[in-house]
XYZ file of C-alpha atoms in Angstrom:
749
model
C 3.582 2.919 26.934
C 2.875 2.155 30.560
C 1.943 -1.333 31.610
C -1.560 -0.391 32.729
C -2.440 0.127 29.079
C -1.361 -3.368 28.125
C -3.963 -6.103 27.537
C -4.428 -8.585 30.370
C -2.387 -11.601 29.424
C -1.521 -13.056 32.821
C -3.155 -13.928 36.123
C -0.916 -11.753 38.305
C -0.574 -8.034 39.038
C 2.723 -6.230 39.007
C 4.313 -5.165 42.237
C 4.984 -1.454 42.816
C 8.690 -2.068 42.412
C 8.148 -3.973 39.158
C 5.995 -1.173 37.804
C 8.646 1.385 38.677
C 11.330 -0.793 37.040
C 9.211 -1.014 33.896
C 8.820 2.753 33.767
C 12.542 3.241 34.279
C 13.316 0.803 31.487
C 11.046 2.695 29.039
C 12.342 6.126 29.914
C 13.364 8.602 27.229
C 16.935 8.509 26.011
C 18.122 12.030 26.761
C 21.640 11.717 28.134
C 24.635 9.431 28.152
C 23.595 8.188 31.569
C 20.413 6.709 30.090
C 21.160 3.626 28.086
C 19.980 2.817 24.541
C 17.119 0.445 23.845
C 17.707 -3.287 23.419
C 17.437 -3.238 19.634
C 19.861 -0.329 19.183
C 22.332 -2.060 21.495
C 22.010 -5.218 19.435
C 22.496 -3.261 16.182
C 25.368 -1.271 17.715
C 23.579 1.883 16.560
C 22.837 5.251 18.136
C 19.466 5.303 19.876
C 17.677 8.429 18.611
C 14.738 8.957 20.941
C 13.164 12.419 20.853
C 10.706 12.004 23.716
C 9.044 8.641 24.317
C 9.656 5.223 22.792
C 9.846 3.980 20.114
C 13.142 5.277 18.806
C 13.813 5.910 15.110
C 15.525 2.555 14.476
C 12.720 0.567 16.126
C 10.152 2.423 14.017
C 12.083 1.665 10.842
C 12.406 -2.068 11.599
C 8.984 -2.358 13.273
C 10.508 -3.560 16.540
C 9.415 -3.163 20.143
C 11.429 -0.328 21.698
C 12.274 -1.884 25.058
C 14.780 -1.287 27.845
C 14.820 -4.789 29.329
C 18.433 -5.769 28.739
C 21.185 -4.604 31.052
C 24.491 -3.338 29.644
C 26.892 -6.112 28.730
C 29.533 -6.819 31.343
C 33.001 -6.109 30.004
C 35.485 -8.969 30.159
C 38.882 -8.423 31.638
C 41.699 -8.786 29.099
C 43.398 -11.444 31.244
C 40.180 -13.327 32.022
C 41.217 -16.802 30.890
C 38.301 -18.598 32.540
C 35.725 -16.135 31.220
C 32.065 -16.020 31.980
C 31.387 -16.933 28.385
C 33.409 -19.542 26.556
C 33.423 -20.021 22.836
C 34.247 -23.044 20.796
C 34.630 -22.653 17.040
C 35.752 -25.446 14.789
C 37.474 -24.846 11.477
C 35.035 -24.208 8.641
C 32.038 -24.044 10.994
C 30.074 -21.251 12.606
C 28.842 -23.398 15.508
C 29.297 -21.714 18.882
C 28.604 -22.939 22.397
C 27.561 -20.617 25.233
C 28.597 -21.579 28.765
C 26.312 -19.982 31.346
C 27.874 -18.698 34.580
C 27.156 -20.872 37.570
C 25.729 -23.776 35.602
C 27.005 -26.922 34.016
C 24.547 -27.014 31.138
C 25.774 -25.796 27.791
C 23.254 -24.317 25.325
C 24.517 -24.727 21.764
C 23.510 -21.965 19.383
C 24.133 -21.791 15.664
C 25.052 -18.304 14.578
C 25.479 -16.923 11.090
C 28.335 -14.770 12.287
C 26.403 -11.471 12.413
C 25.649 -11.446 16.156
C 28.098 -10.751 18.947
C 26.752 -13.251 21.443
C 29.026 -12.191 24.238
C 27.960 -8.574 24.275
C 24.412 -8.774 22.979
C 22.945 -12.075 24.108
C 24.630 -13.429 27.200
C 25.914 -10.266 28.823
C 24.398 -9.472 32.218
C 25.488 -8.371 35.651
C 26.141 -11.050 38.258
C 23.223 -9.913 40.410
C 20.699 -9.927 37.550
C 18.771 -12.827 36.127
C 20.180 -14.229 32.897
C 18.447 -13.240 29.681
C 16.385 -15.982 28.055
C 17.601 -17.586 24.867
C 15.323 -19.434 22.449
C 15.284 -23.050 23.530
C 15.757 -22.104 27.211
C 12.652 -21.628 29.358
C 13.456 -20.251 32.797
C 11.047 -20.756 35.662
C 11.223 -18.693 38.863
C 12.938 -20.669 41.582
C 14.922 -22.894 39.240
C 18.615 -22.573 38.634
C 20.391 -22.303 35.327
C 20.978 -26.033 35.290
C 17.234 -26.551 34.893
C 17.082 -25.178 31.357
C 14.726 -26.930 28.962
C 16.174 -29.585 26.652
C 18.014 -28.478 23.560
C 15.799 -28.673 20.477
C 17.946 -29.075 17.308
C 14.991 -28.086 15.116
C 15.217 -24.544 16.433
C 18.811 -24.117 15.310
C 18.941 -25.635 11.844
C 19.396 -22.202 10.274
C 21.251 -19.058 11.332
C 19.043 -16.967 13.575
C 18.012 -13.596 12.194
C 16.918 -10.708 14.341
C 13.273 -11.411 13.475
C 13.694 -14.534 15.575
C 15.637 -12.725 18.292
C 13.152 -10.274 19.755
C 14.121 -9.023 23.227
C 10.640 -8.065 24.352
C 9.096 -11.327 23.197
C 11.535 -13.565 24.998
C 11.965 -11.545 28.138
C 9.949 -11.804 31.289
C 6.504 -10.255 30.906
C 4.743 -9.477 34.181
C 1.167 -8.416 33.426
C -2.090 -8.007 35.280
C -5.332 -9.976 35.140
C -8.464 -8.752 36.872
C -9.611 -12.216 37.887
C -6.405 -13.462 39.521
C -4.444 -11.261 41.930
C -1.146 -13.018 42.441
C 2.325 -12.479 41.080
C 4.088 -14.554 38.461
C 6.439 -14.084 35.569
C 5.983 -15.695 32.190
C 8.944 -16.710 30.058
C 8.191 -17.652 26.459
C 10.149 -17.790 23.258
C 8.554 -17.021 19.904
C 9.705 -20.417 18.731
C 8.017 -22.101 21.663
C 4.803 -20.269 20.902
C 4.814 -21.216 17.257
C 4.611 -24.892 18.089
C 1.654 -24.498 20.450
C -2.020 -24.701 19.643
C -3.141 -21.230 18.649
C -6.682 -21.612 19.919
C -5.964 -22.816 23.429
C -6.711 -19.888 25.799
C -3.639 -19.199 27.844
C -2.112 -16.306 29.812
C 1.270 -17.072 28.250
C 0.716 -15.456 24.874
C 3.421 -13.574 23.068
C 3.996 -10.062 24.318
C 2.259 -7.910 21.685
C 1.797 -4.396 23.110
C -1.149 -2.300 22.014
C -0.823 1.150 20.488
C -3.517 3.200 22.220
C -1.952 6.605 21.691
C -4.841 7.601 19.403
C -7.572 6.524 21.818
C -8.651 3.282 20.183
C -6.027 0.551 19.749
C -4.580 0.448 16.254
C -4.418 -2.611 14.016
C -1.568 -1.395 11.823
C 0.652 0.143 14.523
C 1.273 -3.251 16.117
C 4.894 -3.391 17.184
C 6.576 -6.498 15.735
C 3.246 -8.089 14.836
C 0.655 -8.116 12.087
C -3.136 -8.245 11.930
C -5.097 -10.318 9.404
C -8.836 -10.669 9.106
C -10.647 -13.895 9.982
C -12.512 -15.144 6.919
C -16.097 -16.314 6.978
C -15.322 -19.906 5.919
C -11.786 -20.452 7.226
C -10.403 -22.627 9.992
C -11.722 -20.224 12.648
C -15.471 -19.663 12.653
C -16.219 -15.962 13.349
C -19.607 -16.915 14.783
C -17.816 -19.172 17.253
C -15.429 -16.336 18.102
C -18.467 -14.195 18.880
C -19.037 -16.386 21.928
C -15.589 -15.811 23.405
C -15.007 -13.349 26.241
C -12.947 -10.260 25.423
C -11.105 -7.733 27.558
C -11.390 -3.938 27.629
C -9.515 -3.759 24.324
C -11.918 -6.201 22.635
C -9.193 -8.834 22.609
C -8.884 -12.464 23.618
C -5.408 -13.897 24.144
C -4.436 -17.361 22.971
C -1.255 -19.369 23.056
C 0.499 -17.564 20.215
C -1.970 -15.017 18.843
C -4.539 -12.467 19.923
C -8.035 -12.164 18.521
C -9.407 -8.623 18.134
C -13.176 -8.202 17.864
C -14.251 -5.318 15.639
C -18.027 -5.677 15.689
C -20.930 -8.009 16.429
C -23.229 -9.782 14.015
C -26.497 -7.871 13.731
C -29.467 -8.749 11.550
C -31.073 -5.375 12.258
C -27.954 -3.443 11.200
C -27.132 -5.939 8.420
C -23.602 -6.555 9.697
C -21.542 -9.720 10.005
C -18.924 -10.380 12.700
C -15.442 -9.062 12.025
C -12.371 -10.422 13.829
C -8.644 -10.058 13.305
C -5.830 -12.382 14.332
C -2.782 -10.527 15.653
C 0.332 -12.667 15.450
C 3.947 -11.933 16.240
C 6.143 -11.528 13.170
C 8.533 -14.109 14.607
C 5.975 -16.819 13.871
C 6.639 -16.259 10.155
C 10.433 -16.286 10.504
C 10.714 -19.651 8.727
C 8.464 -18.640 5.824
C 9.965 -18.472 2.352
C 11.053 -16.488 0.448
C 12.943 -14.491 3.041
C 15.863 -12.103 3.054
C 18.534 -11.777 5.704
C 18.868 -8.624 7.747
C 22.090 -7.806 5.919
C 20.336 -7.804 2.542
C 17.506 -5.612 3.830
C 20.038 -3.220 5.319
C 21.836 -3.124 1.961
C 18.602 -2.033 0.291
C 18.299 0.724 2.862
C 21.894 1.763 2.338
C 21.381 1.985 -1.434
C 18.344 4.238 -1.012
C 20.166 6.520 1.430
C 23.171 6.669 -0.901
C 20.950 7.788 -3.785
C 18.807 10.222 -1.766
C 20.002 11.971 1.379
C 17.596 13.034 4.110
C 17.309 16.647 2.993
C 16.491 15.733 -0.601
C 14.300 12.913 0.682
C 12.093 15.266 2.689
C 11.705 17.483 -0.344
C 10.728 14.519 -2.490
C 8.168 13.423 0.100
C 6.713 16.939 0.062
C 6.542 16.846 -3.743
C 4.745 13.513 -3.563
C 2.113 14.939 -1.217
C 1.582 17.949 -3.471
C 1.537 16.367 -6.931
C 0.663 12.685 -6.447
C -1.270 12.343 -3.190
C -4.305 14.445 -4.319
C -4.929 12.028 -7.201
C -3.803 8.792 -5.561
C -4.167 9.334 -1.782
C -2.606 6.158 -0.398
C -0.434 7.817 2.267
C -1.266 9.521 5.543
C 0.490 11.973 7.841
C -1.639 11.043 10.798
C -0.772 8.386 13.341
C 2.330 8.013 15.487
C 5.284 8.916 13.307
C 8.319 11.170 13.633
C 7.780 14.336 11.579
C 9.583 17.576 10.957
C 8.178 21.038 11.649
C 6.153 20.947 8.413
C 4.491 17.657 9.277
C 6.637 15.640 6.851
C 7.705 12.236 8.132
C 11.432 11.873 8.596
C 12.739 9.591 5.818
C 14.736 7.552 8.312
C 11.499 6.479 10.029
C 9.797 5.264 6.825
C 10.023 1.648 5.676
C 12.526 1.093 2.891
C 10.033 -0.310 0.392
C 7.496 2.514 0.616
C 10.212 5.180 0.839
C 11.814 4.026 -2.422
C 8.407 3.985 -4.147
C 7.606 7.508 -2.922
C 10.945 8.803 -4.204
C 10.406 7.113 -7.566
C 7.038 8.800 -8.093
C 8.240 12.205 -6.871
C 11.314 12.430 -9.109
C 9.465 13.826 -12.187
C 8.396 16.836 -10.112
C 11.857 17.978 -8.949
C 11.592 21.034 -11.194
C 8.773 22.311 -8.959
C 10.913 22.359 -5.820
C 12.421 25.718 -4.899
C 15.776 24.177 -4.020
C 16.119 21.187 -6.319
C 15.237 23.282 -9.362
C 18.355 25.465 -9.042
C 20.860 23.063 -7.549
C 23.167 21.037 -9.717
C 21.312 17.898 -8.808
C 21.542 14.643 -10.707
C 18.411 12.713 -9.813
C 18.800 9.051 -8.935
C 17.552 6.332 -11.208
C 13.805 5.793 -10.889
C 14.344 2.252 -12.158
C 16.760 1.560 -9.297
C 14.372 2.976 -6.716
C 11.403 0.955 -7.944
C 13.585 -2.158 -8.089
C 14.507 -1.707 -4.422
C 10.875 -1.047 -3.530
C 9.860 -4.327 -5.174
C 12.661 -6.407 -3.639
C 12.316 -4.909 -0.157
C 8.574 -5.530 0.071
C 8.654 -9.198 -0.971
C 9.835 -10.679 2.367
C 7.367 -8.508 4.297
C 4.371 -10.086 2.571
C 4.532 -12.871 5.159
C 3.638 -10.254 7.767
C 1.440 -7.807 5.812
C 0.850 -4.222 6.797
C -0.625 -1.140 5.190
C 2.873 -0.030 4.159
C 3.362 -3.189 2.085
C 0.070 -2.615 0.263
C 0.920 1.043 -0.279
C 4.196 -0.031 -1.899
C 2.558 -2.539 -4.238
C -0.108 -0.032 -5.294
C 2.562 2.562 -6.085
C 4.482 -0.033 -8.084
C 1.349 -0.871 -10.064
C 0.754 2.847 -10.579
C 4.167 3.290 -12.134
C 4.233 4.190 -15.804
C 5.644 1.510 -18.156
C 9.398 1.547 -18.601
C 9.118 1.074 -22.372
C 6.855 3.749 -23.805
C 6.421 1.856 -27.077
C 5.329 -1.470 -25.558
C 2.142 -2.293 -23.687
C 2.234 -3.506 -20.095
C 3.555 -7.015 -19.490
C 1.612 -9.579 -17.425
C 3.850 -8.728 -14.468
C 1.685 -5.688 -13.724
C -1.388 -7.916 -13.648
C 0.442 -10.282 -11.292
C 1.371 -7.348 -9.048
C -2.271 -6.273 -9.021
C -3.181 -9.781 -7.893
C -0.763 -9.404 -4.988
C -2.261 -6.047 -4.074
C -5.790 -7.462 -4.006
C -4.637 -10.454 -1.965
C -2.923 -8.204 0.575
C -5.964 -5.933 0.788
C -8.199 -8.919 1.489
C -5.789 -10.283 4.109
C -5.846 -6.891 5.825
C -9.644 -6.816 5.711
C -9.806 -3.728 3.500
C -12.815 -5.100 1.628
C -14.865 -4.672 4.815
C -16.499 -1.461 6.027
C -14.382 -0.086 8.933
C -16.559 2.951 9.652
C -17.831 1.745 13.029
C -14.804 -0.310 14.049
C -12.964 0.600 17.280
C -9.941 2.035 15.492
C -8.216 5.444 15.487
C -9.934 7.839 13.110
C -6.814 8.225 10.968
C -6.628 4.471 10.454
C -10.280 4.243 9.391
C -9.665 6.998 6.828
C -6.547 5.455 5.346
C -8.080 1.965 5.289
C -11.022 3.243 3.241
C -8.772 5.167 0.859
C -6.474 2.187 0.376
C -9.477 -0.046 -0.231
C -10.732 2.204 -2.994
C -7.233 2.669 -4.404
C -7.047 -1.114 -4.761
C -10.548 -1.213 -6.276
C -9.797 1.558 -8.782
C -6.489 0.081 -9.897
C -7.932 -3.410 -10.254
C -10.956 -2.347 -12.309
C -9.080 -0.074 -14.700
C -6.312 -2.606 -15.250
C -8.988 -5.231 -15.918
C -10.458 -2.900 -18.542
C -7.016 -2.195 -20.041
C -6.042 -5.868 -20.214
C -9.517 -7.055 -21.159
C -9.547 -9.547 -18.301
C -11.797 -10.452 -15.406
C -11.444 -8.333 -12.278
C -9.963 -9.824 -9.112
C -12.546 -8.104 -6.890
C -16.099 -9.402 -6.822
C -19.025 -7.185 -5.870
C -20.383 -9.848 -3.490
C -17.264 -9.488 -1.307
C -17.025 -5.697 -1.342
C -18.543 -3.806 1.579
C -16.701 -0.461 1.639
C -18.884 2.671 1.355
C -18.041 5.364 -1.151
C -15.608 8.025 -0.019
C -16.655 11.403 1.338
C -14.723 14.539 2.236
C -14.447 13.349 5.837
C -12.201 10.512 4.623
C -9.551 13.016 3.523
C -7.747 14.643 6.446
C -6.385 18.164 6.092
C -3.038 16.893 7.349
C -2.672 14.716 4.244
C -2.729 17.584 1.783
C 0.154 19.813 0.768
C 0.250 23.441 -0.295
C -2.037 26.469 0.135
C -3.663 25.929 -3.265
C -5.566 22.876 -2.028
C -8.453 24.136 0.150
C -9.614 21.860 2.938
C -11.969 19.202 1.679
C -11.325 19.917 -2.004
C -8.218 17.899 -2.647
C -9.913 14.552 -2.048
C -12.825 15.090 -4.432
C -10.853 13.946 -7.478
C -10.263 10.493 -6.059
C -13.743 10.249 -4.528
C -15.307 10.970 -7.928
C -12.937 8.534 -9.613
C -14.108 5.826 -7.220
C -17.741 6.592 -8.098
C -16.926 6.432 -11.806
C -15.055 3.163 -11.368
C -18.139 1.536 -9.828
C -20.039 2.381 -13.028
C -17.151 1.117 -15.166
C -17.166 -2.135 -13.203
C -20.862 -2.593 -14.007
C -20.175 -1.816 -17.683
C -17.476 -4.474 -17.801
C -19.618 -7.040 -16.002
C -22.821 -6.376 -17.952
C -21.371 -5.882 -21.447
C -17.861 -7.357 -21.630
C -17.807 -10.520 -19.525
C -17.650 -13.724 -21.565
C -21.209 -14.636 -20.670
C -22.539 -11.164 -21.483
C -20.627 -10.960 -24.770
C -21.986 -14.322 -25.938
C -25.536 -13.332 -25.045
C -25.485 -9.820 -26.529
C -23.207 -9.866 -29.569
C -26.019 -10.937 -31.915
C -28.811 -8.704 -30.619
C -28.768 -4.930 -30.882
C -32.048 -4.583 -29.005
C -30.792 -6.646 -26.046
C -27.511 -4.700 -25.984
C -29.306 -1.357 -25.994
C -31.570 -2.571 -23.184
C -28.568 -3.455 -21.001
C -26.625 -0.320 -21.927
C -29.437 2.187 -21.345
C -29.314 2.364 -17.509
C -25.516 2.439 -17.634
C -25.573 5.413 -19.997
C -27.998 7.201 -17.691
C -25.773 6.594 -14.651
C -22.727 7.829 -16.547
C -24.527 11.001 -17.630
C -25.732 11.675 -14.088
C -22.189 11.216 -12.744
C -20.918 13.803 -15.219
C -23.644 16.284 -14.320
C -22.740 16.025 -10.622
C -19.042 16.553 -11.298
C -17.750 19.778 -9.667
C -16.540 22.320 -12.191
C -13.137 22.379 -10.507
C -12.515 18.789 -11.534
C -13.063 19.470 -15.235
C -10.109 20.481 -17.410
C -9.883 24.214 -18.031
C -10.189 23.589 -21.748
C -13.602 22.087 -21.088
C -15.039 25.488 -20.180
C -15.260 26.296 -23.869
C -17.549 23.316 -24.420
C -20.365 24.639 -22.318
C -18.824 23.954 -18.897
C -18.506 27.068 -16.774
C -17.285 27.491 -13.206
C -20.067 27.238 -10.661
C -19.163 30.411 -8.767
C -16.972 33.494 -8.851
C -14.863 31.986 -6.073
C -14.297 28.836 -8.107
C -13.409 30.892 -11.180
C -10.831 32.836 -9.158
C -9.368 29.624 -7.749
C -8.959 28.081 -11.174
C -7.352 31.240 -12.504
C -4.839 31.172 -9.646
C -4.025 27.575 -10.523
C -3.600 28.265 -14.233
C 0.188 28.177 -13.932
C 0.410 25.171 -11.642
C 0.118 21.500 -12.546
C -3.421 20.163 -12.899
C -3.912 16.400 -12.675
C -7.701 16.427 -12.954
C -7.587 15.707 -16.681
C -6.964 12.024 -16.021
C -10.423 11.877 -14.431
C -12.070 13.342 -17.522
C -10.162 10.927 -19.764
C -11.492 8.055 -17.663
C -15.025 9.380 -18.177
C -14.564 9.551 -21.971
C -13.091 6.043 -21.956
C -16.170 4.731 -20.146
C -18.366 6.254 -22.875
C -16.168 4.705 -25.573
C -16.566 1.282 -23.975
C -20.351 1.670 -24.016
C -20.371 2.495 -27.726
C -17.951 -0.322 -28.523
C -20.406 -2.776 -26.982
C -23.417 -1.243 -28.741
C -21.686 -1.318 -32.140
C -20.854 -5.034 -31.921
C -24.135 -6.436 -33.364
C -24.391 -6.439 -37.155
C -26.676 -3.791 -38.604
C -29.755 -4.899 -40.544
C -32.461 -3.183 -42.521
C -34.742 -3.492 -39.507
C -32.414 -1.640 -37.163
C -30.722 0.718 -39.633
C -32.204 3.788 -37.933
C -30.855 2.703 -34.558
C -27.429 1.991 -36.053
C -27.356 5.437 -37.667
C -28.188 7.062 -34.334
C -25.497 5.004 -32.594
C -22.838 6.000 -35.116
C -23.795 9.645 -34.708
C -23.341 9.361 -30.959
C -20.095 7.430 -31.389
C -18.663 10.104 -33.695
C -19.600 12.725 -31.113
C -17.589 10.853 -28.479
C -14.672 10.463 -30.908
C -14.647 14.210 -31.535
C -14.859 14.789 -27.781
C -11.680 12.820 -27.107
C -9.955 14.660 -29.979
C -10.928 18.059 -28.563
C -9.924 16.908 -25.096
C -6.393 16.014 -26.214
C -6.131 19.107 -28.369
C -6.944 21.304 -25.374
C -4.301 19.748 -23.096
C -1.240 21.906 -22.460
C 2.018 21.421 -20.604
C 0.578 22.143 -17.136
C -1.797 19.236 -17.628
C 0.429 16.845 -19.574
C 3.226 17.214 -17.004
C 0.901 16.485 -14.063
C 0.291 13.105 -12.471
C -1.637 10.610 -14.607
C -2.788 7.162 -13.562
C -0.823 4.349 -15.177
C -3.984 3.209 -16.984
C -4.251 6.569 -18.813
C -1.779 5.445 -21.465
C -3.969 2.515 -22.476
C -7.040 4.765 -22.352
C -5.498 6.959 -25.063
C -4.713 3.816 -27.051
C -8.340 2.678 -26.697
C -9.362 5.999 -28.261
C -7.112 5.289 -31.270
C -8.658 1.873 -31.697
C -12.173 3.298 -31.398
C -11.677 5.952 -34.095
C -10.132 3.328 -36.377
C -13.136 1.047 -35.788
C -15.553 3.803 -36.780
C -13.742 4.290 -40.076
C -13.417 0.661 -41.167
C -17.120 -0.008 -40.404
C -18.515 3.161 -42.017
C -21.708 2.248 -43.938
C -21.804 5.286 -46.253
C -19.228 7.322 -48.141
C -19.899 10.623 -46.297
C -19.623 8.764 -42.998
C -16.392 7.108 -44.107
C -14.839 10.410 -45.254
C -15.741 12.077 -41.968
C -14.254 9.228 -39.949
C -11.101 9.143 -42.073
C -10.592 12.891 -41.649
C -10.940 12.488 -37.883
C -8.561 9.515 -37.882
C -5.790 11.343 -39.771
C -6.252 14.466 -37.617
C -6.036 12.320 -34.448
C -2.823 10.713 -35.705
C -1.274 14.106 -36.452
C -2.304 15.422 -33.043
C -0.709 12.415 -31.342
C 2.550 13.092 -33.194
C 2.671 16.639 -31.843
C 1.559 15.934 -28.294
C 3.648 12.771 -27.839
C 6.816 14.839 -28.148
C 6.160 16.174 -24.645
C 4.077 13.348 -23.139
C 5.152 9.720 -23.321
C 1.617 8.608 -22.398
C 0.682 9.057 -26.070
C 3.457 7.053 -27.712
C 1.638 3.728 -27.679
C -1.573 5.258 -29.070
C 0.458 6.747 -31.923
C 2.446 3.568 -32.530
C -0.717 1.492 -32.945
C -1.945 3.791 -35.721
C 1.474 4.146 -37.370
C 1.740 0.376 -37.599
C -1.593 0.133 -39.422
C -0.830 2.974 -41.845
C 2.674 1.737 -42.649
C 1.536 -1.851 -43.216
C -1.307 -0.651 -45.451
C -4.720 -0.265 -43.902
C -6.630 -1.764 -46.814
C -4.320 -4.790 -46.933
C -4.231 -5.348 -43.174
C -7.919 -4.869 -42.279
C -11.120 -5.936 -43.993
C -12.895 -2.610 -44.412
C -16.361 -1.685 -45.625
C -16.873 -0.745 -49.307
C -17.546 2.861 -48.332
C -14.350 2.972 -46.261
C -12.345 1.423 -49.114
C -13.598 4.061 -51.523
C -12.832 6.878 -49.097
C -9.364 5.446 -48.486
C -8.664 5.220 -52.202
C -9.825 8.777 -52.875
C -7.708 10.163 -50.033
C -4.451 9.109 -51.642
C -3.144 7.748 -48.320
C -2.855 4.250 -49.747
């Protein structure tokens, strides 16, 4: 990125020579004569740079790809004086650097992982010495004029997050108001101790990514962007009065403020601002992992999955998971192969491990992996690495961290016979917190961002919303997301880029409809939970059938209208026999062509049936009386219809649907169906009703036994019923007289 695209952070323009030097330092690495970038030199790694910076290693570690450092000067073997002296005492890692030409020593505590001679203090005699944290060089001063040594900066071994070449190097930039030359020298540690809201041209060097037209929030090299809250320490209405540059940014001592929009009463918008801070400012935050540990995680992933298999797994993810949980994107500035697949080596460790873990069940659908003698890696090991690798990065959140957490929440339970532990609910809390920190609960439609980033922000927002609401329903707990703080519009086909789909069987614009319709359904489910199942609503409605029916009526209408608007292609094929027919000959042909491929749309229909079950559960809570017996009879008739619908739905599922991707909440949804059918039986008011419910209950149990052999999503639903039958239904549950008689006549007791 050329310097003219950088935000104005200083009062002085660059000279022609300085501009040329900057261009030379950022040149592409194409031959041995062109040196590697600073980070690759520090890591002693090959600098793979296809065309323009950043290189692959800088992308992986989210570092600035710079060419500021000069090659280290080699010491002569017989150089006894040495330009760099070391002093190491027994049992200590303390080292002292002696700068050439100066009498001042700058102590530096090193954990033993950095070669200071070759990677910190190596420079040619005719070049200016590279700045170390704790040393602030000023033009015109000699090396003996270094700033005083601050012991607080060196109490712990320095990790590379604290040693950032571009942040501590000289940063000549241009300001339109002041046309004179100067060079700013600042350490991340110096900046962290300064007042963040004191306007200054000496802010940390945080280059903008403007390759997509508008500057990105997520593609911030070595920095992170978090939204400014309405009631926090920084008042967004005060920030509205600040002056911003051509990139809508104002630079402060250690952060930048990015303005996304203005407050407008006419347009009903509130001001939106983001703080962009260098990751080094969070280097002291806990918990944290050392670079060696993070590299070990990466090594373990690469040992389990090589690049060739990794690219195939990524492709499988895009084909079989992405259409139903579209949290990833192929757009933006990433290294890709000829098919548009991102190179695994350029993907963050945490998200890469999560992608592999979700793609493993679909290896049989890969043309190479299906025939090779291939032992798949452990999904448990991959998800463990994904969890551990993303924890330290929560101090500096990004979309990749949220994507990882959402995929971890989406993972099916490890024990198919046990319900989810509270850890999943805790992980969902983290996902919601990260989404709020990233401002995903705000509408980004008109923000000055690249189009790909607006799309993925909206999809991630709704992915968080969907997961939170369905887990709240599954756990029977209050949602983390409140409607008053949610401002994201519903998804449309324009929010699903063609580049993010995989395979010829997914026509443009079609693949995103599943998730868009799921988001619409989840909004209705959220209203059902709030209006009928919150503590306040339950207390108010549990004793009044009339009041419950009054609240439930508009919700039932909305649910019916949603189903009527559902495209035929999103209904399970088995549903066509129940009065659902394809809307056109073209659609019928498409579905026939897909009849031998996996179909994950059934999870959407199960969610719809579950929403109807929840409505009837709420309406059946009040006790029936002689006055409302007719209404109760009508309710039970409707409830039995829904119970038969879920039975026919499961009965019609085949391998192509059971082997497809299902949301993690689907398992509990099947279990809710078991509980619902059991409830209808034990509360049956008449003998014919009880016999009908018991017949449906035993048939449902038998169907679960058959289907669960090939789908572990059904094991918990079966186990719940088996436990009741084995323990003795009439001894375990207080059942109605009609149900007791039907149970006794059946001989099951």
